[in-house]
Amino acid sequence: DHGYLPVHVAKNNIASKVIAMDVRKKPLEKAAENIKLYGVSQKVELRLSDGLYKLAENEADTITICGMVENGSSKISENTQLILSPQSEIREFRKYLSESGYETVKEYMISEDGQFYVIIDCRRNGYKNELICTGETEKEVYYRYGEELLKKKNKSLREYLLRELRISQGVRNKLENINNDKIAGRLKELDFDLECIKYALEFYK
């Protein structure tokens, strides 16, 4: 929204040219101010664009996306490095990548000021990438929390899981003595959430 990533890439000579795009004018205006402030106007070009619509095919070697962008996805080739940071519905995002021909190369999770951020490095390979799992619970856990993050015992993910465990258990404790059909359904959801969280925490033992 404020052009900090393009500024960082340009200032540190990570790329010789950076294209920063947003669907809204206000964020681009703010980005323009910061790009000028940090003296990288010669390296950073701004474009008003819905998704990747204004990007030419093979114009970029690496594309970073914060959120999910489908407009212009035809511009992405198998040689394009994609750095993605989904802001919500991360389970559905991982499932979408797996079923839509994107292979995850690496996945990271970091935390700052109590907020958790997932970063996915992936490539388009055109194939449906099936998760290899021992059962449906394991598959669900991988979609929710990331197979690589769990197997590498990512510290930020452990923090996140412990927080989710406290929250889900606290909500369940408040609801368990209320007797109606809607609450019964919610308790069932919470029990499955807790099962997945505890399954994921087993990776850290």
Backbone as JSON Lines, residues from 0, in Angstrom:
{"i":0,"aa":"D","n":[0.81,-1.22,0.0],"ca":[0.0,0.0,0.0],"c":[0.85,1.27,0.0]}
{"i":1,"aa":"H","n":[2.04,1.19,0.57],"ca":[2.88,2.39,0.68],"c":[4.18,2.27,-0.1]}
{"i":2,"aa":"G","n":[4.34,1.22,-0.85],"ca":[5.53,1.08,-1.68],"c":[6.79,0.69,-0.95]}
{"i":3,"aa":"Y","n":[6.67,0.2,0.27],"ca":[7.88,-0.12,1.04],"c":[8.67,-1.28,0.42]}
{"i":4,"aa":"L","n":[7.98,-2.28,-0.1],"ca":[8.69,-3.41,-0.71],"c":[9.46,-2.98,-1.97]}
{"i":5,"aa":"P","n":[8.83,-2.27,-2.92],"ca":[9.6,-1.77,-4.07],"c":[10.78,-0.89,-3.67]}
{"i":6,"aa":"V","n":[10.58,-0.04,-2.66],"ca":[11.66,0.83,-2.17],"c":[12.83,-0.03,-1.65]}
{"i":7,"aa":"H","n":[12.51,-1.03,-0.85],"ca":[13.55,-1.9,-0.27],"c":[14.32,-2.62,-1.38]}
{"i":8,"aa":"V","n":[13.59,-3.16,-2.35],"ca":[14.22,-3.89,-3.45],"c":[15.13,-2.98,-4.27]}
{"i":9,"aa":"A","n":[14.65,-1.76,-4.54],"ca":[15.43,-0.81,-5.33],"c":[16.66,-0.3,-4.57]}
{"i":10,"aa":"K","n":[16.47,0.08,-3.31],"ca":[17.58,0.64,-2.52],"c":[18.71,-0.37,-2.31]}
{"i":11,"aa":"N","n":[18.35,-1.64,-2.19],"ca":[19.34,-2.67,-1.91],"c":[19.82,-3.4,-3.16]}
{"i":12,"aa":"N","n":[19.49,-2.83,-4.34],"ca":[19.94,-3.37,-5.63],"c":[19.6,-4.85,-5.8]}
{"i":13,"aa":"I","n":[18.44,-5.24,-5.27],"ca":[17.97,-6.62,-5.44],"c":[17.47,-6.82,-6.87]}
{"i":14,"aa":"A","n":[16.97,-5.74,-7.47],"ca":[16.54,-5.77,-8.87],"c":[16.92,-4.45,-9.51]}
{"i":15,"aa":"S","n":[17.19,-4.49,-10.8],"ca":[17.57,-3.27,-11.52],"c":[16.36,-2.41,-11.84]}
{"i":16,"aa":"K","n":[15.16,-3.04,-11.9],"ca":[13.93,-2.3,-12.17],"c":[12.79,-2.96,-11.4]}
{"i":17,"aa":"V","n":[11.89,-2.12,-10.88],"ca":[10.75,-2.62,-10.12],"c":[9.48,-1.97,-10.65]}
{"i":18,"aa":"I","n":[8.44,-2.76,-10.84],"ca":[7.12,-2.25,-11.23],"c":[6.18,-2.45,-10.06]}
{"i":19,"aa":"A","n":[5.59,-1.37,-9.56],"ca":[4.65,-1.44,-8.44],"c":[3.25,-1.15,-8.96]}
{"i":20,"aa":"M","n":[2.31,-2.08,-8.7],"ca":[0.96,-1.93,-9.25],"c":[-0.08,-2.06,-8.14]}
{"i":21,"aa":"D","n":[-1.16,-1.3,-8.3],"ca":[-2.3,-1.39,-7.38],"c":[-3.56,-1.02,-8.14]}
{"i":22,"aa":"V","n":[-4.67,-1.56,-7.7],"ca":[-5.94,-1.3,-8.37],"c":[-6.53,0.05,-7.95]}
{"i":23,"aa":"R","n":[-5.99,0.63,-6.85],"ca":[-6.52,1.9,-6.33],"c":[-5.5,3.03,-6.46]}
{"i":24,"aa":"K","n":[-6.01,4.25,-6.71],"ca":[-5.12,5.4,-6.92],"c":[-4.44,5.85,-5.63]}
{"i":25,"aa":"K","n":[-5.18,5.87,-4.52],"ca":[-4.63,6.39,-3.26],"c":[-3.36,5.67,-2.82]}
{"i":26,"aa":"P","n":[-3.36,4.31,-2.79],"ca":[-2.12,3.62,-2.41],"c":[-0.96,3.94,-3.36]}
{"i":27,"aa":"L","n":[-1.24,4.11,-4.65],"ca":[-0.17,4.45,-5.6],"c":[0.38,5.84,-5.33]}
{"i":28,"aa":"E","n":[-0.51,6.76,-4.95],"ca":[-0.06,8.11,-4.63],"c":[0.85,8.1,-3.4]}
{"i":29,"aa":"K","n":[0.47,7.31,-2.4],"ca":[1.3,7.2,-1.19],"c":[2.63,6.53,-1.52]}
{"i":30,"aa":"A","n":[2.58,5.51,-2.37],"ca":[3.81,4.83,-2.8],"c":[4.73,5.8,-3.54]}
{"i":31,"aa":"A","n":[4.14,6.64,-4.38],"ca":[4.93,7.62,-5.14],"c":[5.68,8.57,-4.2]}
{"i":32,"aa":"E","n":[5.01,8.98,-3.12],"ca":[5.65,9.87,-2.14],"c":[6.87,9.19,-1.51]}
{"i":33,"aa":"N","n":[6.71,7.92,-1.12],"ca":[7.81,7.2,-0.47],"c":[8.94,6.89,-1.44]}
{"i":34,"aa":"I","n":[8.59,6.57,-2.68],"ca":[9.6,6.29,-3.69],"c":[10.46,7.53,-3.94]}
{"i":35,"aa":"K","n":[9.81,8.69,-3.99],"ca":[10.54,9.95,-4.16],"c":[11.38,10.26,-2.92]}
{"i":36,"aa":"L","n":[10.8,10.05,-1.74],"ca":[11.48,10.32,-0.48],"c":[12.79,9.54,-0.36]}
{"i":37,"aa":"Y","n":[12.77,8.26,-0.79],"ca":[13.95,7.4,-0.66],"c":[14.86,7.46,-1.89]}
{"i":38,"aa":"G","n":[14.54,8.31,-2.86],"ca":[15.42,8.54,-3.99],"c":[15.57,7.38,-4.95]}
{"i":39,"aa":"V","n":[14.48,6.62,-5.18],"ca":[14.57,5.47,-6.1],"c":[13.6,5.61,-7.28]}
{"i":40,"aa":"S","n":[13.23,6.84,-7.61],"ca":[12.26,7.08,-8.69],"c":[12.73,6.54,-10.03]}
{"i":41,"aa":"Q","n":[14.06,6.52,-10.25],"ca":[14.59,6.04,-11.52],"c":[14.44,4.52,-11.68]}
{"i":42,"aa":"K","n":[14.29,3.83,-10.55],"ca":[14.24,2.36,-10.59],"c":[12.82,1.8,-10.47]}
{"i":43,"aa":"V","n":[11.9,2.61,-9.94],"ca":[10.55,2.1,-9.66],"c":[9.52,2.77,-10.55]}
{"i":44,"aa":"E","n":[8.75,1.97,-11.26],"ca":[7.67,2.47,-12.11],"c":[6.32,2.09,-11.48]}
{"i":45,"aa":"L","n":[5.4,3.04,-11.43],"ca":[4.07,2.81,-10.85],"c":[3.03,2.62,-11.94]}
{"i":46,"aa":"R","n":[2.12,1.65,-11.73],"ca":[1.04,1.41,-12.69],"c":[-0.27,1.17,-11.95]}
{"i":47,"aa":"L","n":[-1.33,1.81,-12.43],"ca":[-2.68,1.53,-11.94],"c":[-3.17,0.29,-12.68]}
{"i":48,"aa":"S","n":[-3.38,-0.8,-11.94],"ca":[-3.69,-2.06,-12.59],"c":[-4.53,-2.96,-11.69]}
{"i":49,"aa":"D","n":[-5.51,-3.62,-12.28],"ca":[-6.29,-4.63,-11.58],"c":[-5.52,-5.94,-11.7]}
{"i":50,"aa":"G","n":[-4.92,-6.37,-10.6],"ca":[-4.09,-7.57,-10.65],"c":[-2.89,-7.35,-11.54]}
{"i":51,"aa":"L","n":[-2.61,-8.31,-12.4],"ca":[-1.44,-8.24,-13.29],"c":[-1.83,-7.77,-14.69]}
{"i":52,"aa":"Y","n":[-3.01,-7.16,-14.8],"ca":[-3.56,-6.8,-16.12],"c":[-2.6,-5.94,-16.93]}
{"i":53,"aa":"K","n":[-1.93,-4.98,-16.28],"ca":[-1.06,-4.04,-17.0],"c":[0.4,-4.53,-17.11]}
{"i":54,"aa":"L","n":[0.63,-5.77,-16.75],"ca":[1.96,-6.34,-16.88],"c":[2.05,-7.1,-18.19]}
{"i":55,"aa":"A","n":[3.11,-6.87,-18.95],"ca":[3.29,-7.59,-20.21],"c":[3.83,-9.0,-19.93]}
{"i":56,"aa":"E","n":[3.58,-9.91,-20.84],"ca":[4.06,-11.28,-20.69],"c":[5.58,-11.3,-20.68]}
{"i":57,"aa":"N","n":[6.14,-12.02,-19.72],"ca":[7.6,-12.16,-19.53],"c":[8.28,-10.83,-19.19]}
{"i":58,"aa":"E","n":[7.53,-9.84,-18.74],"ca":[8.13,-8.56,-18.37],"c":[8.84,-8.64,-17.02]}
{"i":59,"aa":"A","n":[8.36,-9.51,-16.14],"ca":[8.94,-9.63,-14.79],"c":[9.48,-11.03,-14.56]}
{"i":60,"aa":"D","n":[10.64,-11.1,-13.91],"ca":[11.22,-12.4,-13.53],"c":[10.6,-12.92,-12.23]}
{"i":61,"aa":"T","n":[10.31,-11.99,-11.34],"ca":[9.73,-12.33,-10.04],"c":[8.52,-11.45,-9.78]}
{"i":62,"aa":"I","n":[7.45,-12.05,-9.3],"ca":[6.22,-11.3,-8.99],"c":[5.87,-11.53,-7.52]}
{"i":63,"aa":"T","n":[5.68,-10.46,-6.78],"ca":[5.21,-10.58,-5.4],"c":[3.76,-10.12,-5.34]}
{"i":64,"aa":"I","n":[2.94,-10.9,-4.64],"ca":[1.51,-10.59,-4.53],"c":[1.1,-10.7,-3.07]}
{"i":65,"aa":"C","n":[0.53,-9.63,-2.53],"ca":[-0.03,-9.65,-1.18],"c":[-1.54,-9.72,-1.32]}
{"i":66,"aa":"G","n":[-2.09,-10.92,-1.12],"ca":[-3.5,-11.16,-1.39],"c":[-3.57,-12.15,-2.55]}
{"i":67,"aa":"M","n":[-4.77,-12.4,-3.05],"ca":[-4.92,-13.34,-4.17],"c":[-5.32,-12.56,-5.41]}
{"i":68,"aa":"V","n":[-4.54,-12.67,-6.46],"ca":[-4.82,-11.94,-7.69],"c":[-4.93,-12.94,-8.84]}
{"i":69,"aa":"E","n":[-6.09,-12.99,-9.49],"ca":[-6.27,-13.86,-10.64],"c":[-6.25,-13.08,-11.94]}
{"i":70,"aa":"N","n":[-6.64,-11.8,-11.91],"ca":[-6.64,-11.01,-13.14],"c":[-5.22,-10.88,-13.68]}
{"i":71,"aa":"G","n":[-5.05,-11.32,-14.91],"ca":[-3.73,-11.24,-15.53],"c":[-2.86,-12.44,-15.25]}
{"i":72,"aa":"S","n":[-3.43,-13.51,-14.67],"ca":[-2.61,-14.68,-14.34],"c":[-2.04,-15.35,-15.58]}
{"i":73,"aa":"S","n":[-2.58,-15.04,-16.75],"ca":[-2.05,-15.6,-18.0],"c":[-0.64,-15.06,-18.28]}
{"i":74,"aa":"K","n":[-0.25,-13.97,-17.61],"ca":[1.09,-13.4,-17.8],"c":[2.17,-14.2,-17.07]}
{"i":75,"aa":"I","n":[1.73,-15.14,-16.21],"ca":[2.67,-15.92,-15.4],"c":[3.09,-17.16,-16.15]}
{"i":76,"aa":"S","n":[4.39,-17.33,-16.38],"ca":[4.89,-18.52,-17.05],"c":[5.54,-19.45,-16.03]}
{"i":77,"aa":"E","n":[5.97,-20.63,-16.47],"ca":[6.59,-21.58,-15.55],"c":[7.96,-21.09,-15.09]}
{"i":78,"aa":"N","n":[8.51,-20.07,-15.76],"ca":[9.81,-19.51,-15.35],"c":[9.67,-18.34,-14.38]}
{"i":79,"aa":"T","n":[8.44,-17.92,-14.1],"ca":[8.21,-16.78,-13.22],"c":[8.24,-17.21,-11.76]}
{"i":80,"aa":"Q","n":[9.08,-16.54,-10.97],"ca":[9.08,-16.79,-9.54],"c":[7.95,-15.98,-8.91]}
{"i":81,"aa":"L","n":[7.1,-16.65,-8.15],"ca":[5.99,-15.98,-7.47],"c":[6.25,-15.96,-5.97]}
{"i":82,"aa":"I","n":[6.25,-14.77,-5.37],"ca":[6.37,-14.63,-3.93],"c":[5.01,-14.12,-3.45]}
{"i":83,"aa":"L","n":[4.25,-14.96,-2.77],"ca":[2.87,-14.66,-2.41],"c":[2.72,-14.53,-0.9]}
{"i":84,"aa":"S","n":[1.92,-13.56,-0.49],"ca":[1.63,-13.4,0.93],"c":[0.12,-13.22,1.11]}
{"i":85,"aa":"P","n":[-0.61,-14.34,1.23],"ca":[-2.06,-14.25,1.4],"c":[-2.41,-13.59,2.73]}
{"i":86,"aa":"Q","n":[-3.42,-12.73,2.7],"ca":[-3.78,-11.97,3.9],"c":[-4.93,-12.6,4.68]}
{"i":87,"aa":"S","n":[-5.66,-13.52,4.07],"ca":[-6.77,-14.19,4.73],"c":[-7.06,-15.49,4.01]}
{"i":88,"aa":"E","n":[-7.91,-16.32,4.59],"ca":[-8.32,-17.6,3.98],"c":[-7.1,-18.39,3.48]}
{"i":89,"aa":"I","n":[-6.11,-18.54,4.36],"ca":[-4.85,-19.15,3.93],"c":[-5.03,-20.63,3.6]}
{"i":90,"aa":"R","n":[-5.9,-21.32,4.34],"ca":[-6.17,-22.72,4.01],"c":[-6.67,-22.86,2.58]}
{"i":91,"aa":"E","n":[-7.66,-22.02,2.23],"ca":[-8.23,-22.06,0.88],"c":[-7.2,-21.66,-0.15]}
{"i":92,"aa":"F","n":[-6.31,-20.74,0.22],"ca":[-5.26,-20.28,-0.7],"c":[-4.3,-21.42,-1.04]}
{"i":93,"aa":"R","n":[-3.85,-22.15,-0.01],"ca":[-2.96,-23.29,-0.25],"c":[-3.65,-24.34,-1.12]}
{"i":94,"aa":"K","n":[-4.91,-24.59,-0.84],"ca":[-5.66,-25.59,-1.61],"c":[-5.79,-25.14,-3.07]}
{"i":95,"aa":"Y","n":[-6.05,-23.85,-3.26],"ca":[-6.16,-23.29,-4.61],"c":[-4.85,-23.49,-5.38]}
{"i":96,"aa":"L","n":[-3.73,-23.17,-4.75],"ca":[-2.43,-23.34,-5.42],"c":[-2.22,-24.79,-5.81]}
{"i":97,"aa":"S","n":[-2.5,-25.7,-4.88],"ca":[-2.28,-27.11,-5.11],"c":[-3.12,-27.64,-6.28]}
{"i":98,"aa":"E","n":[-4.36,-27.16,-6.37],"ca":[-5.28,-27.69,-7.37],"c":[-5.23,-26.92,-8.69]}
{"i":99,"aa":"S","n":[-4.5,-25.81,-8.72],"ca":[-4.51,-24.96,-9.92],"c":[-3.18,-24.92,-10.65]}
{"i":100,"aa":"G","n":[-2.33,-25.9,-10.38],"ca":[-1.1,-26.0,-11.15],"c":[0.06,-25.16,-10.64]}
{"i":101,"aa":"Y","n":[0.1,-24.87,-9.32],"ca":[1.21,-24.14,-8.74],"c":[1.93,-25.03,-7.73]}
{"i":102,"aa":"E","n":[3.24,-25.12,-7.86],"ca":[4.04,-25.93,-6.95],"c":[4.73,-25.03,-5.93]}
{"i":103,"aa":"T","n":[4.54,-25.32,-4.65],"ca":[5.19,-24.55,-3.59],"c":[6.64,-25.0,-3.45]}
{"i":104,"aa":"V","n":[7.57,-24.06,-3.61],"ca":[9.0,-24.36,-3.5],"c":[9.45,-24.21,-2.05]}
{"i":105,"aa":"K","n":[9.06,-23.09,-1.44],"ca":[9.38,-22.84,-0.03],"c":[8.22,-22.07,0.61]}
{"i":106,"aa":"E","n":[8.11,-22.23,1.91],"ca":[7.08,-21.47,2.63],"c":[7.68,-20.97,3.94]}
{"i":107,"aa":"Y","n":[7.33,-19.74,4.29],"ca":[7.84,-19.12,5.5],"c":[6.68,-18.55,6.31]}
{"i":108,"aa":"M","n":[6.88,-18.47,7.63],"ca":[5.95,-17.71,8.47],"c":[6.78,-16.86,9.42]}
{"i":109,"aa":"I","n":[6.42,-15.59,9.51],"ca":[7.09,-14.68,10.43],"c":[6.03,-13.97,11.27]}
{"i":110,"aa":"S","n":[6.45,-13.42,12.39],"ca":[5.51,-12.69,13.26],"c":[6.11,-11.36,13.66]}
{"i":111,"aa":"E","n":[5.25,-10.37,13.82],"ca":[5.67,-9.04,14.25],"c":[4.51,-8.37,14.96]}
{"i":112,"aa":"D","n":[4.76,-7.9,16.18],"ca":[3.74,-7.19,16.96],"c":[2.44,-7.98,17.06]}
{"i":113,"aa":"G","n":[2.56,-9.29,17.27],"ca":[1.39,-10.12,17.45],"c":[0.66,-10.51,16.19]}
{"i":114,"aa":"Q","n":[1.17,-10.09,15.03],"ca":[0.58,-10.45,13.75],"c":[1.44,-11.52,13.07]}
{"i":115,"aa":"F","n":[0.78,-12.42,12.37],"ca":[1.49,-13.52,11.7],"c":[1.34,-13.39,10.19]}
{"i":116,"aa":"Y","n":[2.45,-13.61,9.48],"ca":[2.46,-13.45,8.03],"c":[3.04,-14.69,7.37]}
{"i":117,"aa":"V","n":[2.31,-15.23,6.39],"ca":[2.77,-16.38,5.62],"c":[3.3,-15.88,4.28]}
{"i":118,"aa":"I","n":[4.46,-16.4,3.87],"ca":[5.06,-16.04,2.59],"c":[5.33,-17.34,1.83]}
{"i":119,"aa":"I","n":[4.82,-17.43,0.6],"ca":[4.93,-18.65,-0.2],"c":[5.7,-18.34,-1.48]}
{"i":120,"aa":"D","n":[6.75,-19.1,-1.7],"ca":[7.56,-19.02,-2.93],"c":[7.11,-20.19,-3.81]}
{"i":121,"aa":"C","n":[6.51,-19.89,-4.97],"ca":[5.99,-20.98,-5.79],"c":[6.19,-20.71,-7.28]}
{"i":122,"aa":"R","n":[5.96,-21.74,-8.08],"ca":[6.07,-21.68,-9.54],"c":[4.84,-22.35,-10.15]}
{"i":123,"aa":"R","n":[4.48,-21.94,-11.34],"ca":[3.4,-22.61,-12.07],"c":[3.99,-23.79,-12.83]}
{"i":124,"aa":"N","n":[3.43,-24.98,-12.59],"ca":[3.89,-26.15,-13.36],"c":[2.77,-26.79,-14.18]}
{"i":125,"aa":"G","n":[1.54,-26.3,-14.0],"ca":[0.44,-26.75,-14.82],"c":[-0.2,-28.05,-14.39]}
{"i":126,"aa":"Y","n":[0.29,-28.63,-13.29],"ca":[-0.26,-29.91,-12.84],"c":[-0.98,-29.75,-11.5]}
{"i":127,"aa":"K","n":[-1.98,-30.57,-11.28],"ca":[-2.61,-30.62,-9.97],"c":[-1.63,-31.31,-9.03]}
{"i":128,"aa":"N","n":[-1.25,-30.62,-7.96],"ca":[-0.24,-31.14,-7.05],"c":[-0.9,-31.74,-5.81]}
{"i":129,"aa":"E","n":[-1.02,-33.05,-5.79],"ca":[-1.69,-33.74,-4.69],"c":[-0.78,-33.79,-3.46]}
{"i":130,"aa":"L","n":[-1.38,-33.54,-2.29],"ca":[-0.65,-33.72,-1.05],"c":[-0.55,-35.21,-0.75]}
{"i":131,"aa":"I","n":[0.63,-35.66,-0.33],"ca":[0.82,-37.05,0.05],"c":[0.63,-37.15,1.56]}
{"i":132,"aa":"C","n":[-0.49,-37.73,1.97],"ca":[-0.86,-37.74,3.38],"c":[-1.3,-39.14,3.8]}
{"i":133,"aa":"T","n":[-1.24,-39.4,5.1],"ca":[-1.68,-40.69,5.64],"c":[-3.18,-40.72,5.89]}
{"i":134,"aa":"G","n":[-3.83,-39.56,5.9],"ca":[-5.27,-39.53,6.15],"c":[-5.84,-38.14,5.96]}
{"i":135,"aa":"E","n":[-7.16,-38.0,6.08],"ca":[-7.83,-36.73,5.85],"c":[-7.45,-35.68,6.88]}
{"i":136,"aa":"T","n":[-7.21,-36.09,8.13],"ca":[-6.83,-35.12,9.16],"c":[-5.48,-34.5,8.83]}
{"i":137,"aa":"E","n":[-4.53,-35.35,8.43],"ca":[-3.2,-34.83,8.07],"c":[-3.29,-33.88,6.88]}
{"i":138,"aa":"K","n":[-4.1,-34.22,5.87],"ca":[-4.27,-33.35,4.7],"c":[-4.85,-32.0,5.12]}
{"i":139,"aa":"E","n":[-5.85,-32.04,5.99],"ca":[-6.46,-30.8,6.48],"c":[-5.45,-29.95,7.24]}
{"i":140,"aa":"V","n":[-4.64,-30.6,8.05],"ca":[-3.62,-29.9,8.83],"c":[-2.59,-29.25,7.9]}
{"i":141,"aa":"Y","n":[-2.19,-29.95,6.84],"ca":[-1.23,-29.38,5.9],"c":[-1.82,-28.17,5.17]}
{"i":142,"aa":"Y","n":[-3.1,-28.24,4.79],"ca":[-3.74,-27.1,4.14],"c":[-3.84,-25.92,5.11]}
{"i":143,"aa":"R","n":[-4.17,-26.2,6.35],"ca":[-4.34,-25.11,7.33],"c":[-3.02,-24.46,7.72]}
{"i":144,"aa":"Y","n":[-1.99,-25.27,7.93],"ca":[-0.77,-24.74,8.56],"c":[0.5,-24.87,7.73]}
{"i":145,"aa":"G","n":[0.44,-25.59,6.6],"ca":[1.6,-25.67,5.72],"c":[2.51,-26.84,6.04]}
{"i":146,"aa":"E","n":[2.65,-27.75,5.09],"ca":[3.46,-28.96,5.3],"c":[4.91,-28.62,5.63]}
{"i":147,"aa":"E","n":[5.51,-27.72,4.85],"ca":[6.92,-27.4,5.07],"c":[7.13,-26.7,6.41]}
{"i":148,"aa":"L","n":[6.22,-25.79,6.77],"ca":[6.34,-25.08,8.05],"c":[6.32,-26.06,9.22]}
{"i":149,"aa":"L","n":[5.43,-27.06,9.13],"ca":[5.32,-28.04,10.2],"c":[6.55,-28.93,10.26]}
{"i":150,"aa":"K","n":[7.0,-29.42,9.1],"ca":[8.14,-30.35,9.09],"c":[9.45,-29.67,9.48]}
{"i":151,"aa":"K","n":[9.52,-28.34,9.23],"ca":[10.72,-27.6,9.63],"c":[10.57,-26.96,11.01]}
{"i":152,"aa":"K","n":[9.44,-27.23,11.66],"ca":[9.16,-26.74,13.03],"c":[9.34,-25.22,13.13]}
{"i":153,"aa":"N","n":[8.68,-24.53,12.22],"ca":[8.76,-23.07,12.2],"c":[8.31,-22.48,13.54]}
{"i":154,"aa":"K","n":[9.15,-21.63,14.13],"ca":[8.88,-21.1,15.47],"c":[7.66,-20.19,15.51]}
{"i":155,"aa":"S","n":[7.49,-19.37,14.48],"ca":[6.33,-18.48,14.44],"c":[5.03,-19.28,14.33]}
{"i":156,"aa":"L","n":[5.06,-20.37,13.58],"ca":[3.87,-21.21,13.47],"c":[3.53,-21.82,14.82]}
{"i":157,"aa":"R","n":[4.53,-22.24,15.58],"ca":[4.26,-22.79,16.92],"c":[3.58,-21.75,17.8]}
{"i":158,"aa":"E","n":[4.08,-20.51,17.76],"ca":[3.43,-19.41,18.5],"c":[1.97,-19.27,18.1]}
{"i":159,"aa":"Y","n":[1.75,-19.3,16.79],"ca":[0.4,-19.17,16.24],"c":[-0.5,-20.3,16.7]}
{"i":160,"aa":"L","n":[0.0,-21.53,16.66],"ca":[-0.79,-22.69,17.07],"c":[-1.15,-22.62,18.55]}
{"i":161,"aa":"L","n":[-0.2,-22.21,19.38],"ca":[-0.49,-22.11,20.82],"c":[-1.53,-21.02,21.08]}
{"i":162,"aa":"R","n":[-1.46,-19.93,20.34],"ca":[-2.48,-18.88,20.47],"c":[-3.85,-19.39,20.05]}
{"i":163,"aa":"E","n":[-3.9,-20.09,18.91],"ca":[-5.17,-20.63,18.42],"c":[-5.73,-21.68,19.37]}
{"i":164,"aa":"L","n":[-4.85,-22.45,20.0],"ca":[-5.28,-23.45,20.98],"c":[-5.97,-22.77,22.16]}
{"i":165,"aa":"R","n":[-5.37,-21.7,22.68],"ca":[-5.96,-20.96,23.81],"c":[-7.31,-20.37,23.43]}
{"i":166,"aa":"I","n":[-7.37,-19.76,22.25],"ca":[-8.62,-19.11,21.82],"c":[-9.73,-20.13,21.61]}
{"i":167,"aa":"S","n":[-9.44,-21.2,20.87],"ca":[-10.46,-22.2,20.57],"c":[-10.93,-22.91,21.82]}
{"i":168,"aa":"Q","n":[-9.99,-23.24,22.72],"ca":[-10.38,-23.91,23.96],"c":[-11.21,-22.98,24.84]}
{"i":169,"aa":"G","n":[-10.84,-21.68,24.86],"ca":[-11.6,-20.71,25.65],"c":[-13.02,-20.55,25.14]}
{"i":170,"aa":"V","n":[-13.2,-20.49,23.81],"ca":[-14.54,-20.38,23.23],"c":[-15.34,-21.63,23.54]}
{"i":171,"aa":"R","n":[-14.71,-22.8,23.43],"ca":[-15.42,-24.05,23.69],"c":[-15.88,-24.13,25.14]}
{"i":172,"aa":"N","n":[-15.02,-23.7,26.06],"ca":[-15.39,-23.73,27.48],"c":[-16.62,-22.87,27.77]}
{"i":173,"aa":"K","n":[-16.74,-21.74,27.05],"ca":[-17.89,-20.85,27.26],"c":[-19.18,-21.42,26.69]}
{"i":174,"aa":"L","n":[-19.05,-22.21,25.62],"ca":[-20.25,-22.69,24.91],"c":[-20.74,-24.06,25.36]}
{"i":175,"aa":"E","n":[-19.87,-24.84,26.02],"ca":[-20.19,-26.25,26.24],"c":[-21.41,-26.49,27.13]}
{"i":176,"aa":"N","n":[-21.79,-25.51,27.95],"ca":[-22.95,-25.7,28.84],"c":[-24.25,-25.12,28.26]}
{"i":177,"aa":"I","n":[-24.17,-24.57,27.03],"ca":[-25.37,-24.04,26.38],"c":[-25.98,-25.14,25.53]}
{"i":178,"aa":"N","n":[-27.28,-25.35,25.68],"ca":[-27.92,-26.5,25.02],"c":[-28.88,-26.05,23.93]}
{"i":179,"aa":"N","n":[-28.39,-25.97,22.68],"ca":[-29.26,-25.79,21.52],"c":[-28.55,-26.3,20.27]}
{"i":180,"aa":"D","n":[-29.31,-26.46,19.21],"ca":[-28.77,-27.1,18.01],"c":[-27.63,-26.31,17.36]}
{"i":181,"aa":"K","n":[-27.78,-24.97,17.33],"ca":[-26.73,-24.14,16.72],"c":[-25.41,-24.27,17.48]}
{"i":182,"aa":"I","n":[-25.52,-24.26,18.8],"ca":[-24.32,-24.38,19.62],"c":[-23.68,-25.76,19.44]}
{"i":183,"aa":"A","n":[-24.51,-26.79,19.3],"ca":[-23.99,-28.15,19.1],"c":[-23.15,-28.22,17.82]}
{"i":184,"aa":"G","n":[-23.62,-27.56,16.77],"ca":[-22.87,-27.53,15.52],"c":[-21.56,-26.78,15.66]}
{"i":185,"aa":"R","n":[-21.59,-25.68,16.4],"ca":[-20.38,-24.88,16.62],"c":[-19.37,-25.66,17.47]}
{"i":186,"aa":"L","n":[-19.87,-26.4,18.47],"ca":[-18.98,-27.21,19.3],"c":[-18.29,-28.29,18.47]}
{"i":187,"aa":"K","n":[-19.02,-28.85,17.51],"ca":[-18.43,-29.87,16.64],"c":[-17.3,-29.26,15.81]}
{"i":188,"aa":"E","n":[-17.52,-28.03,15.3],"ca":[-16.48,-27.34,14.54],"c":[-15.26,-27.07,15.42]}
{"i":189,"aa":"L","n":[-15.51,-26.6,16.64],"ca":[-14.41,-26.3,17.56],"c":[-13.62,-27.55,17.93]}
{"i":190,"aa":"D","n":[-14.32,-28.67,18.1],"ca":[-13.63,-29.92,18.42],"c":[-12.7,-30.33,17.28]}
{"i":191,"aa":"F","n":[-13.15,-30.13,16.04],"ca":[-12.28,-30.47,14.9],"c":[-11.11,-29.49,14.81]}
{"i":192,"aa":"D","n":[-11.38,-28.2,15.08],"ca":[-10.3,-27.21,15.1],"c":[-9.23,-27.61,16.12]}
{"i":193,"aa":"L","n":[-9.68,-28.0,17.31],"ca":[-8.76,-28.4,18.37],"c":[-7.99,-29.66,18.01]}
{"i":194,"aa":"E","n":[-8.67,-30.59,17.35],"ca":[-8.0,-31.81,16.89],"c":[-6.87,-31.48,15.91]}
{"i":195,"aa":"C","n":[-7.15,-30.55,14.98],"ca":[-6.13,-30.16,13.99],"c":[-4.97,-29.43,14.64]}
{"i":196,"aa":"I","n":[-5.27,-28.55,15.58],"ca":[-4.21,-27.79,16.27],"c":[-3.3,-28.75,17.05]}
{"i":197,"aa":"K","n":[-3.92,-29.66,17.77],"ca":[-3.13,-30.61,18.58],"c":[-2.31,-31.54,17.68]}
{"i":198,"aa":"Y","n":[-2.89,-31.94,16.55],"ca":[-2.16,-32.77,15.58],"c":[-0.94,-32.01,15.08]}
{"i":199,"aa":"A","n":[-1.12,-30.73,14.76],"ca":[-0.02,-29.9,14.26],"c":[1.07,-29.73,15.32]}
{"i":200,"aa":"L","n":[0.67,-29.55,16.57],"ca":[1.65,-29.35,17.64],"c":[2.5,-30.59,17.91]}
{"i":201,"aa":"E","n":[2.01,-31.75,17.48],"ca":[2.79,-32.98,17.63],"c":[4.1,-32.93,16.85]}
{"i":202,"aa":"F","n":[4.13,-32.11,15.78],"ca":[5.36,-31.98,14.98],"c":[6.49,-31.37,15.79]}
{"i":203,"aa":"Y","n":[6.16,-30.66,16.86],"ca":[7.16,-29.96,17.66],"c":[7.69,-30.77,18.82]}
{"i":204,"aa":"K","n":[7.21,-32.0,18.96],"ca":[7.67,-32.84,20.08],"c":[8.91,-33.63,19.68]}
